[in-house]
Coordinates of N, CA and C and ligand atoms in Angstrom, one line a residue:
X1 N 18.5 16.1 3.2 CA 18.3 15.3 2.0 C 18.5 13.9 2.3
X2 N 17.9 12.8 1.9 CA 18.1 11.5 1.8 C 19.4 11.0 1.2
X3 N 19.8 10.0 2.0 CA 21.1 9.6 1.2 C 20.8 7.8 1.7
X4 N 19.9 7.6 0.6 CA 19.5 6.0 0.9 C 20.9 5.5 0.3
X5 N 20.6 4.2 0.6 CA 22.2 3.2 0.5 C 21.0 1.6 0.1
X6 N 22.0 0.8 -0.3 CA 21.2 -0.6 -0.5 C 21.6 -1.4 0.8
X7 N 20.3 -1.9 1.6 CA 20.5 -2.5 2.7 C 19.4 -1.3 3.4
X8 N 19.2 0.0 3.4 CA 18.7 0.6 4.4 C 17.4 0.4 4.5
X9 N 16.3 0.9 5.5 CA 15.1 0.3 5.4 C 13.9 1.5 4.5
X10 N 13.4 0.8 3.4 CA 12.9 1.7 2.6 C 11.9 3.0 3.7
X11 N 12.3 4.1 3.6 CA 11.0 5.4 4.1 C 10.0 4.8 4.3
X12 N 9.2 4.6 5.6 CA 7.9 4.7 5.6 C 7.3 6.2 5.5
X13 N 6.0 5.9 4.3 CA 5.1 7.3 4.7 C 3.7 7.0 4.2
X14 N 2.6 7.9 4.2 CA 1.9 7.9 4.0 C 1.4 9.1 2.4
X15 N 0.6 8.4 1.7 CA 0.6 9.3 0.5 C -0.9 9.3 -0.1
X16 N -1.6 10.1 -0.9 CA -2.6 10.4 -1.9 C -2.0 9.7 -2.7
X17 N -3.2 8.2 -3.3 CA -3.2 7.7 -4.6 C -3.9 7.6 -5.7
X18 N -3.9 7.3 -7.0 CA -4.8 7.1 -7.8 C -5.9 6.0 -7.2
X19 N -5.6 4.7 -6.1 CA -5.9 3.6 -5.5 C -6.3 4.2 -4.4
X20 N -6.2 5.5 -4.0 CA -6.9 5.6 -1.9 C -5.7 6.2 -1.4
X21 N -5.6 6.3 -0.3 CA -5.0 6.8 0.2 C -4.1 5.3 1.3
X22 N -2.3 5.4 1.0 CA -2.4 4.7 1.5 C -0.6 4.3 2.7
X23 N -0.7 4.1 3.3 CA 0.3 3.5 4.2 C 1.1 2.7 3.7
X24 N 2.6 3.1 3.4 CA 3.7 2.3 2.2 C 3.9 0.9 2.9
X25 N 4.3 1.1 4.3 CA 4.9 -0.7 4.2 C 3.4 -1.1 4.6
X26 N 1.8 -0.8 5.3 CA 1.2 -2.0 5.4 C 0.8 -1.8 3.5
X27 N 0.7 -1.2 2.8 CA 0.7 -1.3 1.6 C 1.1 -2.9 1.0
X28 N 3.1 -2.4 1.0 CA 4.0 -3.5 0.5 C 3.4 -4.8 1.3
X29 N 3.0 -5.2 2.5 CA 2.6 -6.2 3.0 C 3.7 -6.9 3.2
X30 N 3.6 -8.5 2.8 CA 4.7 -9.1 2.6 C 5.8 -9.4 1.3
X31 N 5.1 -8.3 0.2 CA 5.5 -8.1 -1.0 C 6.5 -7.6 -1.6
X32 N 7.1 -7.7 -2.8 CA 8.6 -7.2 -2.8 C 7.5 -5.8 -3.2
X33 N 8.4 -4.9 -3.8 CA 8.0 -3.7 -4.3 C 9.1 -2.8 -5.1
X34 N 8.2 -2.1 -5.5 CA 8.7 -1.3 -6.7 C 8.5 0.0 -7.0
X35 N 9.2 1.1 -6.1 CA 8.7 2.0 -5.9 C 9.4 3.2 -7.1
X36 N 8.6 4.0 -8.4 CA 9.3 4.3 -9.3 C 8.5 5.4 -9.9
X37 N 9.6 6.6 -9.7 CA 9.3 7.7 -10.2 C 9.4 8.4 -11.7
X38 N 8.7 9.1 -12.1 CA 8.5 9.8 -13.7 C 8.4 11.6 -13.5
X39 N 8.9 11.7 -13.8 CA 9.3 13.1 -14.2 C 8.0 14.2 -14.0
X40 N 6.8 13.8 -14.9 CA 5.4 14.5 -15.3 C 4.3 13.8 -15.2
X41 N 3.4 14.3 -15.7 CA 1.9 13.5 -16.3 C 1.7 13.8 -17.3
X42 N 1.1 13.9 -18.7 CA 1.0 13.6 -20.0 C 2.1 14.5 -20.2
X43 N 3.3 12.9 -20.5 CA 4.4 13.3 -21.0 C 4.9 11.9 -21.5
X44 N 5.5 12.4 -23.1 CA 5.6 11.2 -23.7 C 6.0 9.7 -23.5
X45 N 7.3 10.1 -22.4 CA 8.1 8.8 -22.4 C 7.2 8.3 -21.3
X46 N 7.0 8.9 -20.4 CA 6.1 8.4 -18.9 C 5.1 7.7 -19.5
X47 N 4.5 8.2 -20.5 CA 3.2 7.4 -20.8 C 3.9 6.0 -21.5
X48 N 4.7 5.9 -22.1 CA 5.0 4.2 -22.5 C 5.1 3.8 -21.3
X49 N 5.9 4.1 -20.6 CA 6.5 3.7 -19.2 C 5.5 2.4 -18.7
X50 N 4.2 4.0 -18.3 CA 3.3 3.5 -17.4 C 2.0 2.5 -17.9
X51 N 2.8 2.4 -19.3 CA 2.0 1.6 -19.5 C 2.3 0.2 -20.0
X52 N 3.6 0.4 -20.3 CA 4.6 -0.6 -20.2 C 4.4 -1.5 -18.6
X53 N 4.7 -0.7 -17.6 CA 4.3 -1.7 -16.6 C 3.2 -2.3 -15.7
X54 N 1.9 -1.9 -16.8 CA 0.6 -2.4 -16.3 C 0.3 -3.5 -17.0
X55 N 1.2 -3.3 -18.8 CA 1.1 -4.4 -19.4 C 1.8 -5.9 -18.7
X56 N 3.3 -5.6 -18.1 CA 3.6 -6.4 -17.2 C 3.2 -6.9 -15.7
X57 N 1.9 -6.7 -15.8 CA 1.3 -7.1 -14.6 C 1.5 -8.4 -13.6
X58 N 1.1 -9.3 -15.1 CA 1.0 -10.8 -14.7 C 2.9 -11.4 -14.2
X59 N 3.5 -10.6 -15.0 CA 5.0 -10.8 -14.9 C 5.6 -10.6 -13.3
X60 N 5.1 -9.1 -12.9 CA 5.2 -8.5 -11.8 C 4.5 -9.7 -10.6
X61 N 3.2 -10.1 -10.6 CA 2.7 -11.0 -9.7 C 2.8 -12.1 -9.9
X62 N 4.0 -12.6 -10.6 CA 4.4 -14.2 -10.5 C 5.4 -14.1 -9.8
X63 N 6.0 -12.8 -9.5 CA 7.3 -12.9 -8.5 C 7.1 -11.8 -7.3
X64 N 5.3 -12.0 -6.9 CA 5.2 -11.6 -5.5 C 5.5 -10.0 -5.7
X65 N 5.8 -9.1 -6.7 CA 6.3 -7.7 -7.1 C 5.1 -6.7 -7.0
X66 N 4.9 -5.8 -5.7 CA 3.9 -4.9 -6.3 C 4.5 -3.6 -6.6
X67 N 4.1 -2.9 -8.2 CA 4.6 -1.3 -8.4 C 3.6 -0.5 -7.7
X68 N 4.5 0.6 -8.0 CA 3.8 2.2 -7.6 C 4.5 3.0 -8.0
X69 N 3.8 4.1 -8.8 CA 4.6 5.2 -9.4 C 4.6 6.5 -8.8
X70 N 5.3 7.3 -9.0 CA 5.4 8.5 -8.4 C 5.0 10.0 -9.7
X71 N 4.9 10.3 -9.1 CA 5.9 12.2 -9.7 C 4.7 13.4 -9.2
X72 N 5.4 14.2 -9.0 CA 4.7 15.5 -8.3 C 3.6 16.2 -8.7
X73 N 3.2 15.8 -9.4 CA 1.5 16.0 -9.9 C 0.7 15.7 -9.1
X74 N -0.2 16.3 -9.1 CA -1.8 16.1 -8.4 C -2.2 14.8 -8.7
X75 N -3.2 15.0 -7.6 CA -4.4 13.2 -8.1 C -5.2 13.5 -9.5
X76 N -5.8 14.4 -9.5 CA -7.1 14.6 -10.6 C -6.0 15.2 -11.7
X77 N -5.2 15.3 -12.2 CA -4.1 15.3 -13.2 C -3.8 13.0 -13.6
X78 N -3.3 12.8 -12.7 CA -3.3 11.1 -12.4 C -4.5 10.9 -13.2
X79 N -5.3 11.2 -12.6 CA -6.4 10.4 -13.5 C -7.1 10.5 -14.5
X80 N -6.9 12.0 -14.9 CA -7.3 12.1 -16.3 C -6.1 11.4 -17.3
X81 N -5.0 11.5 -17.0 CA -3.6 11.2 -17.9 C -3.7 9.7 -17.7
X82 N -3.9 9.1 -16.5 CA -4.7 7.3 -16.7 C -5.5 7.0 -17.8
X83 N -6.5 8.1 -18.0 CA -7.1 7.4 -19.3 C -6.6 7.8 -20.8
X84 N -5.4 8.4 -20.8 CA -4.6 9.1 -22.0 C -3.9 7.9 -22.1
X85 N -3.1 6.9 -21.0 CA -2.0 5.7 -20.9 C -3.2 4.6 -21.2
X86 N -4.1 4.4 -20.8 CA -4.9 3.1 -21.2 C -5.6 3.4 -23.1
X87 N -5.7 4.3 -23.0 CA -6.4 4.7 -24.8 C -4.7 4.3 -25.7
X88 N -3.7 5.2 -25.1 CA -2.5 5.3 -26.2 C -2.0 3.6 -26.3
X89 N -1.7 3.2 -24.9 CA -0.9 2.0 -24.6 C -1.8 0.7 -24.7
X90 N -3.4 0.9 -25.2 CA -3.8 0.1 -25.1 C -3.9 -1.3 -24.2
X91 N -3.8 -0.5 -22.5 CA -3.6 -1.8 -21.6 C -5.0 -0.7 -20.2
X92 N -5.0 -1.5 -19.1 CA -5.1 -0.9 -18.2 C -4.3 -0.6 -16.8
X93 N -4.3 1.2 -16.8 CA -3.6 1.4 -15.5 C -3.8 0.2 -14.2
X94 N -3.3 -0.2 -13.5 CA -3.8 -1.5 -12.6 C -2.9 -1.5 -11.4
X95 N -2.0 -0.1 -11.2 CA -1.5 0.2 -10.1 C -1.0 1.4 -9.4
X96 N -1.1 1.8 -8.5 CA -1.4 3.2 -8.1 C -0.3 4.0 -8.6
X97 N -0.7 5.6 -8.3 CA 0.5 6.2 -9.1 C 0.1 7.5 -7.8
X98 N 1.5 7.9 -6.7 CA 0.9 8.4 -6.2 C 1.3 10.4 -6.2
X99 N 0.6 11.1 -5.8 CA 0.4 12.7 -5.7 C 0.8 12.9 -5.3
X100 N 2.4 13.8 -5.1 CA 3.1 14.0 -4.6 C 3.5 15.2 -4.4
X101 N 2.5 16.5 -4.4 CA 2.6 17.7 -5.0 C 3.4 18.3 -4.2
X102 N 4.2 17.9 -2.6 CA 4.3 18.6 -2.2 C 6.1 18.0 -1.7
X103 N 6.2 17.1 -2.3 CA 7.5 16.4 -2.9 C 7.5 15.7 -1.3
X104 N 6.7 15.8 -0.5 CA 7.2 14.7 0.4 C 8.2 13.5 0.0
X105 N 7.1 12.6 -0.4 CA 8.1 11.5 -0.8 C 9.5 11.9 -1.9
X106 N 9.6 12.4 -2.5 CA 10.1 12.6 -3.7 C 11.5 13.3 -2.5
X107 N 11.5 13.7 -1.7 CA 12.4 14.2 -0.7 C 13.0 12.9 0.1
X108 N 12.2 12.4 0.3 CA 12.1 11.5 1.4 C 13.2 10.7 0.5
X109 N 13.3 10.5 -0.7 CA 13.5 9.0 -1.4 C 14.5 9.8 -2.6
X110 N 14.9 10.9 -2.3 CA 16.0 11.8 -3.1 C 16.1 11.9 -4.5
X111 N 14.2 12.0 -5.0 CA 14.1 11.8 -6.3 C 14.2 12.7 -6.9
X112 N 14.2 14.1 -6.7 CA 14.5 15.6 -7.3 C 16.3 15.8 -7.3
X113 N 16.6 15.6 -8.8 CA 18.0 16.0 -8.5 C 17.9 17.1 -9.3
X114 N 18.6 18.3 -8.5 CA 18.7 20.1 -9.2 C 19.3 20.3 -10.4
X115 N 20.3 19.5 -10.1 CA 20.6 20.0 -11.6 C 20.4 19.4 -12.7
X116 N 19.7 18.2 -12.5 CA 19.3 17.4 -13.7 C 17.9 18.8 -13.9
X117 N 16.6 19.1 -12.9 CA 15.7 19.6 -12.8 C 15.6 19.9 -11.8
X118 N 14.9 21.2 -11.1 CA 14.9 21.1 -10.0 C 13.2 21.2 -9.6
X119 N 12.4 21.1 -10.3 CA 10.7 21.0 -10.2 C 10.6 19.7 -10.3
X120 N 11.1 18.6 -11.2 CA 10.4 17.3 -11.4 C 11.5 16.4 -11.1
X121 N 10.7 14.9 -10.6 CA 11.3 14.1 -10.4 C 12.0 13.1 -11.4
X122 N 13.4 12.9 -11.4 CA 14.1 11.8 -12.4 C 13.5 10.7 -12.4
X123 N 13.9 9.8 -13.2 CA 12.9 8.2 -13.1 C 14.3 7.3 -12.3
X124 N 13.9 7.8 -10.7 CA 13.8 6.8 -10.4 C 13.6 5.0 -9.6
X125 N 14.7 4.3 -9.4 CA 13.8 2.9 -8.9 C 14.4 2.7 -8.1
X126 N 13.3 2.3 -6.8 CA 13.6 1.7 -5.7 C 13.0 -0.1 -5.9
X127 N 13.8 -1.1 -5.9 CA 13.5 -2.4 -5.3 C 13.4 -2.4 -3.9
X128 N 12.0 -3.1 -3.3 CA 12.3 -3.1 -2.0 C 12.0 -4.3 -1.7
X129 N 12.6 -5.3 -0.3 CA 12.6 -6.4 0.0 C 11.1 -6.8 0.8
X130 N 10.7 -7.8 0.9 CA 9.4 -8.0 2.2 C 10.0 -7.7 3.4
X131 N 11.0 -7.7 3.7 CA 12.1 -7.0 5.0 C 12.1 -5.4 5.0
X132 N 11.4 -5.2 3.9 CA 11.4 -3.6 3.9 C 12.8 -3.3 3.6
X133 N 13.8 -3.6 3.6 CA 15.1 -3.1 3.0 C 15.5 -2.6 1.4
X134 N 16.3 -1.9 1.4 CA 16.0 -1.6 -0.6 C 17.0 -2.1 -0.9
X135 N 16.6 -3.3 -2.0 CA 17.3 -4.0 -2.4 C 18.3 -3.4 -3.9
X136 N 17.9 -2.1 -4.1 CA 18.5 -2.1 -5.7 C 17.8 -0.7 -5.8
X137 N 18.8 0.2 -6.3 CA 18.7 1.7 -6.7 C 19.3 1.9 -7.8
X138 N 18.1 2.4 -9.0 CA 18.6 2.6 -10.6 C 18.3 4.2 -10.7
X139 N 18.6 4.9 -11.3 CA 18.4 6.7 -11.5 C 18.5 6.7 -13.0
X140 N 17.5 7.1 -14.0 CA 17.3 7.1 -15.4 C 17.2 8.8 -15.3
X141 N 17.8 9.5 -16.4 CA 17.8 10.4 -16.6 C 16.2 11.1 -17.1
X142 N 15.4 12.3 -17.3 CA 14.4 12.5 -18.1 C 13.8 11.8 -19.5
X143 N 15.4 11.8 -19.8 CA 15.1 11.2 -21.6 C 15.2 10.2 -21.6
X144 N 15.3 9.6 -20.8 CA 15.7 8.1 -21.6 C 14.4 6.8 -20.7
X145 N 13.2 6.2 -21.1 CA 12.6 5.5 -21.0 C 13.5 4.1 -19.9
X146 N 12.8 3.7 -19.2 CA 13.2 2.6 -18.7 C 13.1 1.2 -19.6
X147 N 14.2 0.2 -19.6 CA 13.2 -1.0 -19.9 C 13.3 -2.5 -18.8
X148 N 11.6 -2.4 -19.0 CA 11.2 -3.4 -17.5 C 11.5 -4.7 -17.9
X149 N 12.1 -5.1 -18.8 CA 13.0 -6.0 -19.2 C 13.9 -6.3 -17.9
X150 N 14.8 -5.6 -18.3 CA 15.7 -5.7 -17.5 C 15.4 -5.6 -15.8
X151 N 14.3 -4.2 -15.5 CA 14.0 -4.5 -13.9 C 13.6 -6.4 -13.6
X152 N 12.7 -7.0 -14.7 CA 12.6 -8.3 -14.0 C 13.3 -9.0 -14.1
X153 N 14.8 -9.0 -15.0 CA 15.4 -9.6 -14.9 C 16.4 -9.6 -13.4
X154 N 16.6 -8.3 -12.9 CA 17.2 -8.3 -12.2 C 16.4 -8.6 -11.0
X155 N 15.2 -8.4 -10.6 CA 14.7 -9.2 -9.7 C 14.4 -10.3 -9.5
X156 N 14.6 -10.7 -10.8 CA 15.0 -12.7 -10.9 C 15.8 -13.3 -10.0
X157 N 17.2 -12.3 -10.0 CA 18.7 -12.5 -9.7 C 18.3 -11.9 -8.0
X158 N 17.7 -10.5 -7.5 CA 17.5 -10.5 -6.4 C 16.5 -11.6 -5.6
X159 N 16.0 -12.0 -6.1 CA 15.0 -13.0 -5.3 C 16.0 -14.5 -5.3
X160 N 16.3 -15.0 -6.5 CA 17.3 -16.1 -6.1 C 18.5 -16.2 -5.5
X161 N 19.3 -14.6 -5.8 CA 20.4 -14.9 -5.0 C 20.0 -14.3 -3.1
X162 N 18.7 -13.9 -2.7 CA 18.0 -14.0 -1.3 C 18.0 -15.4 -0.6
X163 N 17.8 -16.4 -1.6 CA 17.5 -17.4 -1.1 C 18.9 -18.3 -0.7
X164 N 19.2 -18.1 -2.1 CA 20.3 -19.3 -2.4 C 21.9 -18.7 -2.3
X165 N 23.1 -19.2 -2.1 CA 24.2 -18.8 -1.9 C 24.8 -19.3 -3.0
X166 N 24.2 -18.1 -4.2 CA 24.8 -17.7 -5.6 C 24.8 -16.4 -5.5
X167 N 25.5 -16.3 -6.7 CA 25.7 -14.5 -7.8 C 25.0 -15.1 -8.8
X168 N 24.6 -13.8 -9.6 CA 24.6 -14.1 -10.8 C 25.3 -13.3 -12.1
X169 N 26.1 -14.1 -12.8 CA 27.1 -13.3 -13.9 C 26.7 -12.4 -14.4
X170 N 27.8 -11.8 -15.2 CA 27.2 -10.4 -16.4 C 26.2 -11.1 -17.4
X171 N 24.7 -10.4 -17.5 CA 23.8 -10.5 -18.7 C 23.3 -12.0 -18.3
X172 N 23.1 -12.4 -17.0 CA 22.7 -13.7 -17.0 C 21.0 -13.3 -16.9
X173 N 20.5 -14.4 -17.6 CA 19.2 -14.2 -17.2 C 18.4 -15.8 -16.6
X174 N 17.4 -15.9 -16.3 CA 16.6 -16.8 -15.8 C 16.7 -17.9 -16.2
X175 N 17.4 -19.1 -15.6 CA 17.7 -20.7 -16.1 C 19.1 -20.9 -16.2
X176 N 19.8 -19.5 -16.3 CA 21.2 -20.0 -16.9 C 21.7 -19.9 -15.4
X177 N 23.2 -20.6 -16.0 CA 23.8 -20.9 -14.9 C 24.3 -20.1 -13.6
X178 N 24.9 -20.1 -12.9 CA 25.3 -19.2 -11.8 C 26.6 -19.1 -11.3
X179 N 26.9 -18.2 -10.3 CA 28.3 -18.1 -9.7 C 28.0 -19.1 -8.5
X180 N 29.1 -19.4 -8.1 CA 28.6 -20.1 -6.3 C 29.4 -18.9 -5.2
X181 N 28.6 -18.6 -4.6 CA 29.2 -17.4 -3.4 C 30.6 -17.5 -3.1
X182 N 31.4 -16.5 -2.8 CA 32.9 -16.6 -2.9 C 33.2 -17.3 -1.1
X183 N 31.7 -16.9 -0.6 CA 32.0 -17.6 0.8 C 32.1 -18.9 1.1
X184 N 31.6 -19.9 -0.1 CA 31.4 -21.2 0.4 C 32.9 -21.8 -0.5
X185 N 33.3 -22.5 0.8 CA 34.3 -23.1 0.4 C 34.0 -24.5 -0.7
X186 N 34.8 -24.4 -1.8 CA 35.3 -25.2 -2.8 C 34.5 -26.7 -2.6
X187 N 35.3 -26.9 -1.2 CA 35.0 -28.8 -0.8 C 33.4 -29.1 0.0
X188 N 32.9 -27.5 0.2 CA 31.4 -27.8 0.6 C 30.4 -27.7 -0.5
X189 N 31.2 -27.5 -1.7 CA 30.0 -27.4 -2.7 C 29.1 -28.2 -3.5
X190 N 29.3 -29.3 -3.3 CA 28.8 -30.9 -3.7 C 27.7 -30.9 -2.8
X191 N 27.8 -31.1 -1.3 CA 26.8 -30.6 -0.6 C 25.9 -30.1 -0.5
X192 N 26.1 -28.4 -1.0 CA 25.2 -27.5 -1.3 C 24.9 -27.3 -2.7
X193 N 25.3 -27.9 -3.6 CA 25.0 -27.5 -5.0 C 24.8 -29.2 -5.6
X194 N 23.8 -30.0 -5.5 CA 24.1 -31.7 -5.5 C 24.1 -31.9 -7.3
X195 N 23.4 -30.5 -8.1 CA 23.4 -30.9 -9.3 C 25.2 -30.5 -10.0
X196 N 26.0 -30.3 -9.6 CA 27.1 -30.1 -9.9 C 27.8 -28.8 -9.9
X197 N 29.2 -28.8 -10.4 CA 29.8 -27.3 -10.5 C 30.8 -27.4 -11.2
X198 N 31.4 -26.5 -11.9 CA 32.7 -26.1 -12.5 C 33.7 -25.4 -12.1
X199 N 34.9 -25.7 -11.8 CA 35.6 -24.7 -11.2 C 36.6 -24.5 -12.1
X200 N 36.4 -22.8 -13.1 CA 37.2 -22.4 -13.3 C 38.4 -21.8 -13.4
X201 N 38.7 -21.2 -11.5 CA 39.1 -20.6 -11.0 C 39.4 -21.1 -10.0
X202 N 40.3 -21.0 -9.0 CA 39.7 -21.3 -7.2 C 38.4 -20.0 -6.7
X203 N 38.4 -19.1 -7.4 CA 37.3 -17.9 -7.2 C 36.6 -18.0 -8.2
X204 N 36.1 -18.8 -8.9 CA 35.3 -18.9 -10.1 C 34.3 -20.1 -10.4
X205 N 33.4 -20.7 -9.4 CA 32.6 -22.2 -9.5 C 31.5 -21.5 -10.3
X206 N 30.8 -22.2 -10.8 CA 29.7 -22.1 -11.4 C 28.7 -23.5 -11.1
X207 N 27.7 -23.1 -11.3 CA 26.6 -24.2 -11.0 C 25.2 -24.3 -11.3
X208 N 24.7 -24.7 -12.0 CA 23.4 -24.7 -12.5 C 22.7 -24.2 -11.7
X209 N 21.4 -23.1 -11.9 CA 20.6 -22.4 -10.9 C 19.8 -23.5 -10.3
X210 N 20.1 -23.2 -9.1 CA 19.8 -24.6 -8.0 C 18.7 -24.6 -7.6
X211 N 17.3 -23.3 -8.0 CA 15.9 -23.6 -7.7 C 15.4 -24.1 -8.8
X212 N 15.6 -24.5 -9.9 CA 15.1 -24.9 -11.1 C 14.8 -26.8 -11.0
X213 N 14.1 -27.3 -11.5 CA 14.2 -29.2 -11.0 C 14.6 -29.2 -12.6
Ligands
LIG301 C1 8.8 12.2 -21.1 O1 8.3 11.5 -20.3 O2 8.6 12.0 -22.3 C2 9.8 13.3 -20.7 C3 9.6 13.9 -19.5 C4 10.5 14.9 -19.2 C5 11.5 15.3 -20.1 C6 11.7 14.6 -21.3 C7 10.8 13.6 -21.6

């Protein structure tokens, strides 16, 4: 059984999609990714889901993010229930969802937990880096819908704190301020942060998110 960790290098495999048939990392390209599993196919919460995240499309490709969904259903199941998600959710499906009938991946990526279920896959999410590394592992139970709110929030915080030698605090979201890395010392931070900082701690600087002008 899979025992992924954050840092490890996401599974490569090859899979049946609603999009072709296709190869995960030349897939991902240089792209982050979002690899995210649902339970069924015409099934209530999955259908907001998936349609929740086609509606976030343009959100997804302002930050370089391609999705792909999972669950152990057939292709020709996929695509009849695609057109149940574009009628209900009033959007279009716009990214693959792949067949997994034989739980390869779903093995591979330790999405079947027994005793939550032991036929269908939990919802859940892999972040992965253009390094191919997985940057962030969430596990949503059956019942409870995801909200992609929060996935872009947090890959806000994964892509800026990739760059930049910040954290970002509890509930921060996009523009607000930041932690400064516990690695950089105190008297180099003028330096590296030229718009300023607050030190409310010797372990506690803060500093305006430093890719913003
Ligand atoms: C749903 O997607 O609605 C769902 C799937 C499995 C169990 C409960 C809800």
């Amino acid at each position: 059984m899979a025992n992924l960790r954050l840092g490890d290098t996401a599974p490569d495999f090859t899979a049946q999609t609603t999009q072709g048939d296709i190869h995960f990392h030349d897939w991902l390209g240089d792209s982050w990714g979002i690899l995210f599993s649902h339970p069924a196919d015409y099934t209530p919460v999955c259908t907001t889901e998936l349609g929740t995240v086609a509606k976030y499309k343009s959100e997804f490709d302002k930050r370089n993010v391609k999705t792909i969904a999972l669950s152990v259903d057939g292709l020709e199941s996929h695509k009849a229930w695609i057109k149940d998600i574009n009628e209900t959710q009033h959007t279009e499906v716009n990214f693959p969802i792949i067949a997994d009938e034989d739980h390869k991946v779903a093995e591979l990526y330790d999405m079947i937990h027994p005793n939550a279920n032991d036929k269908q896959t939990v919802r859940s999410v892999f972040v992965i880096g253009p390094d191919k590394k997985i940057k962030l592992i969430i596990v949503y139970p059956a019942s409870t819908g995801r909200n992609f709110d929060e996935l872009l929030r947090v890959i806000d915080s994964l892509q800026l704190t990739a760059y930049h030698k910040v954290a970002t605090p509890a509930n921060w979201k996009f523009g607000e301020d930041c932690v400064v890395s516990p690695s950089i010392a105190t008297k180099d931070i003028p330096e590296i942060f030229p718009k300023g900082f607050k030190e409310i701690k010797p372990y506690l600087r803060i500093t305006p998110q430093p890719n913003l002008n």
